[in-house]
Each structure stands twice: as C-alpha cells, then as structure tokens.
Amino acid sequence: MRLRDIEVIQAILQTGQLNSAAQLLQLPPEILDGFLRDAEQSLGFMLFASIRARLQPTRECLALQAEINRLYGELDPIRRLASSLRHSGAFMRPRIL
C-alpha cells in the first residue's frame, strides 16, 4: 500500500463521494477513480461500495480506518515543521545569478 492509496482512502472516507474527494485532493475524478481501482487491485479487496450515489466503506476499509487515522495524526508534526520552515525563511532557495 502506497501513501497515495492511503490519501485517496482518507479523502473518500471523509467526503463519502468520489467527486468531493477529488476536489479535496485537487485531482480530476477520473484520476482519483483510477487510484482507487489500483489500490483495490493491489490489496485484493474492495474498499468502497456505491450505495445511493455515495461510497460506503466496506468492512475491510473500516478495519483500515483506525490505522489510517493514526497515520494522519502522526503526519501533523511534519506538516507543522514544514509550515514553520516555510514561514521562517531559514531554508530559502539560493538565487541563481
């Protein structure tokens, strides 16, 4: 499982719809659909079922959800550090003359 797969799963869990998840990730829905299909194929099971125009997580996806949420929580310090570095200017790109 790749980080991109986890990001796609998290976005769909959060929004419940492929189009909304695609907007959240700033990707075309067709690309996101391809990522989802690739993830399901590599895992060997379906992650979502389409029910009344919404994507409902399967039992397998729900089993992964707690670990995915934990992983996202562990990424927060990295995001804060990146933001701090960006705002501090400490690591500005060197100018090419």
Tab-separated table of N, CA and C in Angstrom:
chain	number	residue	atom	x	y	z
A	1	MET	N	0.849	-1.176	0.000
A	1	MET	CA	0.000	0.000	0.000
A	1	MET	C	0.892	1.235	0.000
A	2	ARG	N	0.581	2.148	-0.910
A	2	ARG	CA	1.361	3.382	-1.031
A	2	ARG	C	0.700	4.511	-0.249
A	3	LEU	N	1.461	5.543	0.045
A	3	LEU	CA	0.897	6.706	0.740
A	3	LEU	C	-0.229	7.344	-0.077
A	4	ARG	N	-0.103	7.327	-1.393
A	4	ARG	CA	-1.145	7.890	-2.244
A	4	ARG	C	-2.461	7.121	-2.050
A	5	ASP	N	-2.362	5.793	-1.924
A	5	ASP	CA	-3.554	4.974	-1.677
A	5	ASP	C	-4.230	5.400	-0.378
A	6	ILE	N	-3.426	5.601	0.644
A	6	ILE	CA	-3.950	5.996	1.953
A	6	ILE	C	-4.603	7.365	1.871
A	7	GLU	N	-3.990	8.279	1.140
A	7	GLU	CA	-4.546	9.619	0.968
A	7	GLU	C	-5.899	9.555	0.258
A	8	VAL	N	-6.001	8.722	-0.758
A	8	VAL	CA	-7.254	8.565	-1.507
A	8	VAL	C	-8.332	7.970	-0.609
A	9	ILE	N	-7.988	6.924	0.126
A	9	ILE	CA	-8.950	6.284	1.025
A	9	ILE	C	-9.442	7.282	2.067
A	10	GLN	N	-8.537	8.027	2.660
A	10	GLN	CA	-8.900	9.013	3.684
A	10	GLN	C	-9.838	10.073	3.112
A	11	ALA	N	-9.557	10.566	1.924
A	11	ALA	CA	-10.397	11.601	1.321
A	11	ALA	C	-11.802	11.072	1.041
A	12	ILE	N	-11.899	9.839	0.570
A	12	ILE	CA	-13.222	9.269	0.294
A	12	ILE	C	-13.959	8.985	1.596
A	13	LEU	N	-13.256	8.505	2.606
A	13	LEU	CA	-13.889	8.303	3.909
A	13	LEU	C	-14.421	9.620	4.457
A	14	GLN	N	-13.665	10.674	4.266
A	14	GLN	CA	-14.035	11.990	4.788
A	14	GLN	C	-15.242	12.573	4.058
A	15	THR	N	-15.306	12.395	2.744
A	15	THR	CA	-16.344	13.055	1.957
A	15	THR	C	-17.503	12.146	1.569
A	16	GLY	N	-17.231	10.866	1.403
A	16	GLY	CA	-18.263	9.923	1.012
A	16	GLY	C	-18.576	9.910	-0.470
A	17	GLN	N	-17.908	10.765	-1.230
A	17	GLN	CA	-18.171	10.839	-2.669
A	17	GLN	C	-16.858	11.011	-3.424
A	18	LEU	N	-16.806	10.367	-4.576
A	18	LEU	CA	-15.592	10.425	-5.387
A	18	LEU	C	-15.308	11.851	-5.859
A	19	ASN	N	-16.338	12.547	-6.357
A	19	ASN	CA	-16.131	13.915	-6.854
A	19	ASN	C	-15.666	14.854	-5.749
A	20	SER	N	-16.252	14.734	-4.567
A	20	SER	CA	-15.854	15.593	-3.444
A	20	SER	C	-14.434	15.273	-2.988
A	21	ALA	N	-14.095	13.992	-2.972
A	21	ALA	CA	-12.737	13.598	-2.599
A	21	ALA	C	-11.733	14.115	-3.631
A	22	ALA	N	-12.125	14.068	-4.903
A	22	ALA	CA	-11.243	14.577	-5.964
A	22	ALA	C	-11.011	16.072	-5.785
A	23	GLN	N	-12.057	16.815	-5.449
A	23	GLN	CA	-11.905	18.252	-5.191
A	23	GLN	C	-10.971	18.486	-4.010
A	24	LEU	N	-11.162	17.713	-2.953
A	24	LEU	CA	-10.339	17.852	-1.759
A	24	LEU	C	-8.861	17.637	-2.079
A	25	LEU	N	-8.592	16.666	-2.933
A	25	LEU	CA	-7.202	16.358	-3.299
A	25	LEU	C	-6.723	17.123	-4.526
A	26	GLN	N	-7.602	17.947	-5.071
A	26	GLN	CA	-7.292	18.750	-6.260
A	26	GLN	C	-6.836	17.866	-7.418
A	27	LEU	N	-7.640	16.829	-7.683
A	27	LEU	CA	-7.386	15.902	-8.773
A	27	LEU	C	-8.658	15.733	-9.593
A	28	PRO	N	-8.533	15.420	-10.880
A	28	PRO	CA	-9.723	15.090	-11.654
A	28	PRO	C	-10.348	13.794	-11.120
A	29	PRO	N	-11.680	13.703	-11.079
A	29	PRO	CA	-12.333	12.493	-10.566
A	29	PRO	C	-11.878	11.219	-11.271
A	30	GLU	N	-11.587	11.306	-12.564
A	30	GLU	CA	-11.157	10.115	-13.310
A	30	GLU	C	-9.829	9.586	-12.773
A	31	ILE	N	-8.941	10.496	-12.419
A	31	ILE	CA	-7.638	10.105	-11.881
A	31	ILE	C	-7.825	9.456	-10.508
A	32	LEU	N	-8.661	10.071	-9.684
A	32	LEU	CA	-8.910	9.527	-8.356
A	32	LEU	C	-9.545	8.143	-8.448
A	33	ASP	N	-10.478	7.972	-9.384
A	33	ASP	CA	-11.108	6.678	-9.594
A	33	ASP	C	-10.052	5.634	-9.976
A	34	GLY	N	-9.112	6.008	-10.818
A	34	GLY	CA	-8.031	5.106	-11.194
A	34	GLY	C	-7.159	4.730	-10.009
A	35	PHE	N	-6.839	5.711	-9.155
A	35	PHE	CA	-6.062	5.425	-7.951
A	35	PHE	C	-6.800	4.443	-7.048
A	36	LEU	N	-8.123	4.656	-6.897
A	36	LEU	CA	-8.921	3.770	-6.054
A	36	LEU	C	-8.936	2.357	-6.613
A	37	ARG	N	-9.135	2.239	-7.914
A	37	ARG	CA	-9.139	0.902	-8.538
A	37	ARG	C	-7.783	0.213	-8.378
A	38	ASP	N	-6.708	0.962	-8.555
A	38	ASP	CA	-5.363	0.400	-8.386
A	38	ASP	C	-5.149	-0.077	-6.948
A	39	ALA	N	-5.604	0.729	-5.981
A	39	ALA	CA	-5.449	0.361	-4.571
A	39	ALA	C	-6.227	-0.914	-4.274
A	40	GLU	N	-7.463	-0.987	-4.759
A	40	GLU	CA	-8.280	-2.175	-4.527
A	40	GLU	C	-7.652	-3.404	-5.181
A	41	GLN	N	-7.112	-3.224	-6.358
A	41	GLN	CA	-6.483	-4.350	-7.056
A	41	GLN	C	-5.236	-4.824	-6.310
A	42	SER	N	-4.416	-3.902	-5.859
A	42	SER	CA	-3.194	-4.306	-5.160
A	42	SER	C	-3.502	-4.925	-3.796
A	43	LEU	N	-4.573	-4.457	-3.146
A	43	LEU	CA	-4.956	-5.025	-1.852
A	43	LEU	C	-5.675	-6.361	-1.992
A	44	GLY	N	-6.390	-6.519	-3.105
A	44	GLY	CA	-7.119	-7.759	-3.326
A	44	GLY	C	-8.524	-7.765	-2.762
A	45	PHE	N	-9.036	-6.588	-2.405
A	45	PHE	CA	-10.419	-6.495	-1.933
A	45	PHE	C	-10.965	-5.096	-2.202
A	46	MET	N	-12.298	-5.009	-2.229
A	46	MET	CA	-12.948	-3.717	-2.446
A	46	MET	C	-12.867	-2.881	-1.182
A	47	LEU	N	-12.701	-1.594	-1.365
A	47	LEU	CA	-12.656	-0.661	-0.240
A	47	LEU	C	-13.987	0.048	-0.029
A	48	PHE	N	-14.719	0.273	-1.120
A	48	PHE	CA	-15.985	1.008	-1.049
A	48	PHE	C	-17.023	0.344	-1.931
A	49	ALA	N	-18.279	0.471	-1.521
A	49	ALA	CA	-19.411	0.031	-2.330
A	49	ALA	C	-20.263	1.253	-2.618
A	50	SER	N	-20.751	1.368	-3.827
A	50	SER	CA	-21.591	2.500	-4.216
A	50	SER	C	-23.033	2.220	-3.808
A	51	ILE	N	-23.546	3.030	-2.883
A	51	ILE	CA	-24.912	2.885	-2.389
A	51	ILE	C	-25.572	4.256	-2.404
A	52	ARG	N	-26.622	4.388	-3.229
A	52	ARG	CA	-27.380	5.647	-3.341
A	52	ARG	C	-26.468	6.857	-3.579
A	53	ALA	N	-25.628	6.749	-4.583
A	53	ALA	CA	-24.744	7.839	-5.032
A	53	ALA	C	-23.680	8.222	-4.001
A	54	ARG	N	-23.469	7.366	-3.021
A	54	ARG	CA	-22.395	7.599	-2.052
A	54	ARG	C	-21.519	6.362	-1.997
A	55	LEU	N	-20.277	6.567	-1.640
A	55	LEU	CA	-19.357	5.447	-1.479
A	55	LEU	C	-19.332	5.056	-0.004
A	56	GLN	N	-19.802	3.865	0.271
A	56	GLN	CA	-19.832	3.351	1.638
A	56	GLN	C	-18.621	2.451	1.842
A	57	PRO	N	-17.878	2.647	2.928
A	57	PRO	CA	-16.707	1.805	3.163
A	57	PRO	C	-17.121	0.359	3.454
A	58	THR	N	-16.345	-0.572	2.932
A	58	THR	CA	-16.568	-1.984	3.209
A	58	THR	C	-16.028	-2.298	4.611
A	59	ARG	N	-16.293	-3.511	5.081
A	59	ARG	CA	-15.755	-3.928	6.386
A	59	ARG	C	-14.241	-3.836	6.400
A	60	GLU	N	-13.635	-4.227	5.284
A	60	GLU	CA	-12.175	-4.191	5.189
A	60	GLU	C	-11.646	-2.757	5.294
A	61	CYS	N	-12.332	-1.844	4.637
A	61	CYS	CA	-11.923	-0.437	4.692
A	61	CYS	C	-12.080	0.117	6.103
A	62	LEU	N	-13.182	-0.243	6.754
A	62	LEU	CA	-13.396	0.213	8.133
A	62	LEU	C	-12.327	-0.341	9.068
A	63	ALA	N	-11.862	-1.559	8.780
A	63	ALA	CA	-10.786	-2.138	9.589
A	63	ALA	C	-9.493	-1.344	9.422
A	64	LEU	N	-9.268	-0.795	8.229
A	64	LEU	CA	-8.067	0.013	7.964
A	64	LEU	C	-8.186	1.432	8.506
A	65	GLN	N	-9.411	1.907	8.704
A	65	GLN	CA	-9.656	3.318	9.021
A	65	GLN	C	-8.924	3.776	10.280
A	66	ALA	N	-8.922	3.001	11.339
A	66	ALA	CA	-8.265	3.432	12.576
A	66	ALA	C	-6.775	3.643	12.360
A	67	GLU	N	-6.136	2.742	11.623
A	67	GLU	CA	-4.706	2.888	11.359
A	67	GLU	C	-4.430	4.063	10.427
A	68	ILE	N	-5.312	4.282	9.466
A	68	ILE	CA	-5.155	5.426	8.559
A	68	ILE	C	-5.270	6.718	9.349
A	69	ASN	N	-6.242	6.797	10.256
A	69	ASN	CA	-6.402	7.992	11.094
A	69	ASN	C	-5.181	8.210	11.983
A	70	ARG	N	-4.643	7.111	12.523
A	70	ARG	CA	-3.445	7.217	13.357
A	70	ARG	C	-2.273	7.765	12.552
A	71	LEU	N	-2.114	7.240	11.334
A	71	LEU	CA	-1.039	7.695	10.458
A	71	LEU	C	-1.187	9.184	10.155
A	72	TYR	N	-2.401	9.626	9.850
A	72	TYR	CA	-2.617	11.045	9.571
A	72	TYR	C	-2.283	11.902	10.780
A	73	GLY	N	-2.593	11.404	11.966
A	73	GLY	CA	-2.237	12.132	13.184
A	73	GLY	C	-0.734	12.271	13.345
A	74	GLU	N	0.003	11.251	12.936
A	74	GLU	CA	1.459	11.289	13.037
A	74	GLU	C	2.085	12.204	11.989
A	75	LEU	N	1.339	12.526	10.948
A	75	LEU	CA	1.856	13.441	9.924
A	75	LEU	C	1.738	14.909	10.345
A	76	ASP	N	0.904	15.204	11.327
A	76	ASP	CA	0.707	16.596	11.753
A	76	ASP	C	2.004	17.293	12.163
A	77	PRO	N	2.881	16.664	12.964
A	77	PRO	CA	4.141	17.351	13.300
A	77	PRO	C	4.983	17.669	12.066
A	78	ILE	N	4.951	16.809	11.063
A	78	ILE	CA	5.706	17.073	9.833
A	78	ILE	C	5.114	18.275	9.109
A	79	ARG	N	3.788	18.342	9.040
A	79	ARG	CA	3.129	19.490	8.396
A	79	ARG	C	3.450	20.789	9.127
A	80	ARG	N	3.425	20.747	10.469
A	80	ARG	CA	3.723	21.954	11.246
A	80	ARG	C	5.171	22.387	11.033
A	81	LEU	N	6.098	21.441	11.025
A	81	LEU	CA	7.503	21.761	10.791
A	81	LEU	C	7.689	22.372	9.415
A	82	ALA	N	7.070	21.791	8.394
A	82	ALA	CA	7.190	22.332	7.035
A	82	ALA	C	6.645	23.745	6.973
A	83	SER	N	5.522	23.973	7.626
A	83	SER	CA	4.935	25.314	7.641
A	83	SER	C	5.850	26.303	8.358
A	84	SER	N	6.412	25.875	9.467
A	84	SER	CA	7.332	26.726	10.225
A	84	SER	C	8.563	27.070	9.395
A	85	LEU	N	9.108	26.083	8.703
A	85	LEU	CA	10.278	26.330	7.869
A	85	LEU	C	9.948	27.286	6.726
A	86	ARG	N	8.756	27.116	6.152
A	86	ARG	CA	8.344	27.983	5.051
A	86	ARG	C	8.220	29.432	5.523
A	87	HIS	N	7.652	29.617	6.710
A	87	HIS	CA	7.428	30.981	7.206
A	87	HIS	C	8.674	31.607	7.808
A	88	SER	N	9.613	30.783	8.260
A	88	SER	CA	10.818	31.343	8.876
A	88	SER	C	11.805	31.847	7.832
A	89	GLY	N	11.727	31.296	6.622
A	89	GLY	CA	12.661	31.705	5.586
A	89	GLY	C	14.046	31.132	5.784
A	90	ALA	N	14.201	30.257	6.762
A	90	ALA	CA	15.518	29.715	7.066
A	90	ALA	C	16.084	28.850	5.941
A	91	PHE	N	15.213	28.279	5.176
A	91	PHE	CA	15.659	27.383	4.113
A	91	PHE	C	15.215	27.910	2.741
A	92	MET	N	15.506	29.141	2.503
A	92	MET	CA	15.149	29.736	1.213
A	92	MET	C	16.040	29.152	0.135
A	93	ARG	N	15.487	29.025	-1.048
A	93	ARG	CA	16.274	28.532	-2.187
A	93	ARG	C	17.341	29.552	-2.544
A	94	PRO	N	18.528	29.057	-2.860
A	94	PRO	CA	19.581	30.010	-3.278
A	94	PRO	C	19.216	30.631	-4.624
A	95	ARG	N	19.577	31.855	-4.780
A	95	ARG	CA	19.299	32.550	-6.044
A	95	ARG	C	20.354	32.184	-7.065
A	96	ILE	N	19.906	31.971	-8.271
A	96	ILE	CA	20.837	31.694	-9.355
A	96	ILE	C	21.073	33.009	-10.085
A	97	LEU	N	22.322	33.384	-10.181
A	97	LEU	CA	22.661	34.663	-10.830
A	97	LEU	C	23.067	34.450	-12.259
